[in-house]
């Protein structure tokens, strides 16, 4: 099964242990896993869904819809839309971080007065941080 699916056997066992492969895997009397042919389709779905950033819990929800005999495309769409929104938020946060790093580096100094160096660890970071915090709208209102 590992060769056919392209997944390590430990991964397949784990998926089975957490119930992702539930109706497609049975046990023999000696407790060996007996895979139904449909398990490859299920493993392929899990692998693709993970590659799109879905968690195993989300995948389990989708598979449970399918296991009830329904096509889970609406459920998949909801999860993908939520993932897209989360990615947009991450991109925005990274753009803000990039802007802040560029500002710090644009004002970088190598020499500071002795009283500044005695009161800080790295004046370039701490002085910029203090100025940013003082100009923050949240602090200006308090």
PDB file of C-alpha atoms in Angstrom, residues 35-139:
ATOM      1  CA  UNK A  35      -6.994  -2.682   2.852  1.00  0.00           C
ATOM      2  CA  UNK A  36      -9.969  -2.386   0.536  1.00  0.00           C
ATOM      3  CA  UNK A  37      -9.185  -1.124  -2.984  1.00  0.00           C
ATOM      4  CA  UNK A  38     -10.890   2.213  -2.216  1.00  0.00           C
ATOM      5  CA  UNK A  39      -8.225   3.073   0.363  1.00  0.00           C
ATOM      6  CA  UNK A  40      -5.958   4.393  -2.403  1.00  0.00           C
ATOM      7  CA  UNK A  41      -8.571   6.956  -3.400  1.00  0.00           C
ATOM      8  CA  UNK A  42      -8.901   7.986   0.231  1.00  0.00           C
ATOM      9  CA  UNK A  43      -5.130   8.255   0.724  1.00  0.00           C
ATOM     10  CA  UNK A  44      -4.856  10.302  -2.465  1.00  0.00           C
ATOM     11  CA  UNK A  45      -7.542  12.675  -1.188  1.00  0.00           C
ATOM     12  CA  UNK A  46      -5.840  13.053   2.195  1.00  0.00           C
ATOM     13  CA  UNK A  47      -2.483  13.733   0.560  1.00  0.00           C
ATOM     14  CA  UNK A  48      -3.948  16.362  -1.806  1.00  0.00           C
ATOM     15  CA  UNK A  49      -5.975  18.054   0.929  1.00  0.00           C
ATOM     16  CA  UNK A  50      -2.894  18.292   3.146  1.00  0.00           C
ATOM     17  CA  UNK A  51      -0.879  19.769   0.274  1.00  0.00           C
ATOM     18  CA  UNK A  52      -3.484  22.559   0.153  1.00  0.00           C
ATOM     19  CA  UNK A  53      -2.969  23.244   3.858  1.00  0.00           C
ATOM     20  CA  UNK A  54      -5.935  21.441   5.355  1.00  0.00           C
ATOM     21  CA  UNK A  55      -5.396  19.898   8.768  1.00  0.00           C
ATOM     22  CA  UNK A  56      -6.090  16.264   9.525  1.00  0.00           C
ATOM     23  CA  UNK A  57      -9.062  17.360  11.653  1.00  0.00           C
ATOM     24  CA  UNK A  58     -10.517  19.276   8.702  1.00  0.00           C
ATOM     25  CA  UNK A  59      -9.890  16.312   6.426  1.00  0.00           C
ATOM     26  CA  UNK A  60     -11.643  14.041   8.933  1.00  0.00           C
ATOM     27  CA  UNK A  61     -14.707  16.316   8.841  1.00  0.00           C
ATOM     28  CA  UNK A  62     -14.776  16.165   5.051  1.00  0.00           C
ATOM     29  CA  UNK A  63     -14.361  12.395   4.992  1.00  0.00           C
ATOM     30  CA  UNK A  64     -17.164  11.941   7.519  1.00  0.00           C
ATOM     31  CA  UNK A  65     -19.513  13.741   5.123  1.00  0.00           C
ATOM     32  CA  UNK A  66     -18.428  11.363   2.363  1.00  0.00           C
ATOM     33  CA  UNK A  67     -18.829   8.368   4.661  1.00  0.00           C
ATOM     34  CA  UNK A  68     -22.481   9.371   5.166  1.00  0.00           C
ATOM     35  CA  UNK A  69     -22.911   8.953   1.407  1.00  0.00           C
ATOM     36  CA  UNK A  70     -22.825  12.644   0.503  1.00  0.00           C
ATOM     37  CA  UNK A  71     -20.459  14.445  -1.846  1.00  0.00           C
ATOM     38  CA  UNK A  72     -18.437  16.751   0.439  1.00  0.00           C
ATOM     39  CA  UNK A  73     -17.589  19.430  -2.146  1.00  0.00           C
ATOM     40  CA  UNK A  74     -19.442  22.154  -0.190  1.00  0.00           C
ATOM     41  CA  UNK A  75     -17.494  21.243   2.932  1.00  0.00           C
ATOM     42  CA  UNK A  76     -14.220  21.261   0.973  1.00  0.00           C
ATOM     43  CA  UNK A  77     -15.055  24.672  -0.488  1.00  0.00           C
ATOM     44  CA  UNK A  78     -15.716  26.141   2.983  1.00  0.00           C
ATOM     45  CA  UNK A  79     -12.385  24.871   4.275  1.00  0.00           C
ATOM     46  CA  UNK A  80     -10.500  26.163   1.226  1.00  0.00           C
ATOM     47  CA  UNK A  81     -12.145  29.597   1.481  1.00  0.00           C
ATOM     48  CA  UNK A  82     -11.181  29.787   5.162  1.00  0.00           C
ATOM     49  CA  UNK A  83      -7.632  28.732   4.272  1.00  0.00           C
ATOM     50  CA  UNK A  84      -7.466  31.447   1.592  1.00  0.00           C
ATOM     51  CA  UNK A  85      -8.630  34.067   4.083  1.00  0.00           C
ATOM     52  CA  UNK A  86      -6.024  32.938   6.634  1.00  0.00           C
ATOM     53  CA  UNK A  87      -3.316  33.135   3.974  1.00  0.00           C
ATOM     54  CA  UNK A  88      -4.393  36.674   3.061  1.00  0.00           C
ATOM     55  CA  UNK A  89      -4.096  37.648   6.741  1.00  0.00           C
ATOM     56  CA  UNK A  90      -0.647  36.053   6.956  1.00  0.00           C
ATOM     57  CA  UNK A  91       0.481  37.895   3.829  1.00  0.00           C
ATOM     58  CA  UNK A  92      -0.735  41.191   5.301  1.00  0.00           C
ATOM     59  CA  UNK A  93       1.107  40.513   8.574  1.00  0.00           C
ATOM     60  CA  UNK A  94       4.289  39.618   6.653  1.00  0.00           C
ATOM     61  CA  UNK A  95       4.028  42.799   4.566  1.00  0.00           C
ATOM     62  CA  UNK A  96       3.783  44.848   7.767  1.00  0.00           C
ATOM     63  CA  UNK A  97       6.793  43.027   9.193  1.00  0.00           C
ATOM     64  CA  UNK A  98       8.780  43.598   5.997  1.00  0.00           C
ATOM     65  CA  UNK A  99       7.945  47.306   6.104  1.00  0.00           C
ATOM     66  CA  UNK A 100       9.052  47.559   9.728  1.00  0.00           C
ATOM     67  CA  UNK A 101      12.324  45.728   9.002  1.00  0.00           C
ATOM     68  CA  UNK A 102      12.990  48.007   6.031  1.00  0.00           C
ATOM     69  CA  UNK A 103      12.368  51.075   8.225  1.00  0.00           C
ATOM     70  CA  UNK A 104      14.762  49.799  10.883  1.00  0.00           C
ATOM     71  CA  UNK A 105      17.466  49.047   8.335  1.00  0.00           C
ATOM     72  CA  UNK A 106      16.950  52.378   6.531  1.00  0.00           C
ATOM     73  CA  UNK A 107      17.697  54.259   9.766  1.00  0.00           C
ATOM     74  CA  UNK A 108      20.516  51.956  10.896  1.00  0.00           C
ATOM     75  CA  UNK A 109      23.348  53.628  12.802  1.00  0.00           C
ATOM     76  CA  UNK A 110      26.656  52.258  13.977  1.00  0.00           C
ATOM     77  CA  UNK A 111      27.593  54.960  16.504  1.00  0.00           C
ATOM     78  CA  UNK A 112      25.567  56.051  19.532  1.00  0.00           C
ATOM     79  CA  UNK A 113      26.284  58.203  22.544  1.00  0.00           C
ATOM     80  CA  UNK A 114      27.564  56.398  25.615  1.00  0.00           C
ATOM     81  CA  UNK A 115      24.398  57.076  27.636  1.00  0.00           C
ATOM     82  CA  UNK A 116      22.307  55.382  24.912  1.00  0.00           C
ATOM     83  CA  UNK A 117      24.608  52.359  24.731  1.00  0.00           C
ATOM     84  CA  UNK A 118      24.520  51.973  28.505  1.00  0.00           C
ATOM     85  CA  UNK A 119      20.704  51.903  28.558  1.00  0.00           C
ATOM     86  CA  UNK A 120      20.044  49.601  25.626  1.00  0.00           C
ATOM     87  CA  UNK A 121      21.181  46.310  24.193  1.00  0.00           C
ATOM     88  CA  UNK A 122      20.854  47.315  20.534  1.00  0.00           C
ATOM     89  CA  UNK A 123      19.801  50.940  20.116  1.00  0.00           C
ATOM     90  CA  UNK A 124      18.765  50.380  16.502  1.00  0.00           C
ATOM     91  CA  UNK A 125      16.054  47.982  17.619  1.00  0.00           C
ATOM     92  CA  UNK A 126      15.094  49.498  20.926  1.00  0.00           C
ATOM     93  CA  UNK A 127      15.034  53.137  19.915  1.00  0.00           C
ATOM     94  CA  UNK A 128      12.981  52.314  16.818  1.00  0.00           C
ATOM     95  CA  UNK A 129      10.655  50.184  18.946  1.00  0.00           C
ATOM     96  CA  UNK A 130      10.141  52.981  21.479  1.00  0.00           C
ATOM     97  CA  UNK A 131       9.363  55.491  18.725  1.00  0.00           C
ATOM     98  CA  UNK A 132       6.944  53.081  17.038  1.00  0.00           C
ATOM     99  CA  UNK A 133       5.193  52.356  20.331  1.00  0.00           C
ATOM    100  CA  UNK A 134       4.894  56.067  21.170  1.00  0.00           C
ATOM    101  CA  UNK A 135       3.371  56.832  17.759  1.00  0.00           C
ATOM    102  CA  UNK A 136       1.033  53.831  17.916  1.00  0.00           C
ATOM    103  CA  UNK A 137      -2.646  54.878  17.752  1.00  0.00           C
ATOM    104  CA  UNK A 138      -3.470  52.565  20.673  1.00  0.00           C
ATOM    105  CA  UNK A 139      -0.984  54.319  22.977  1.00  0.00           C
TER     106      UNK A 139
END
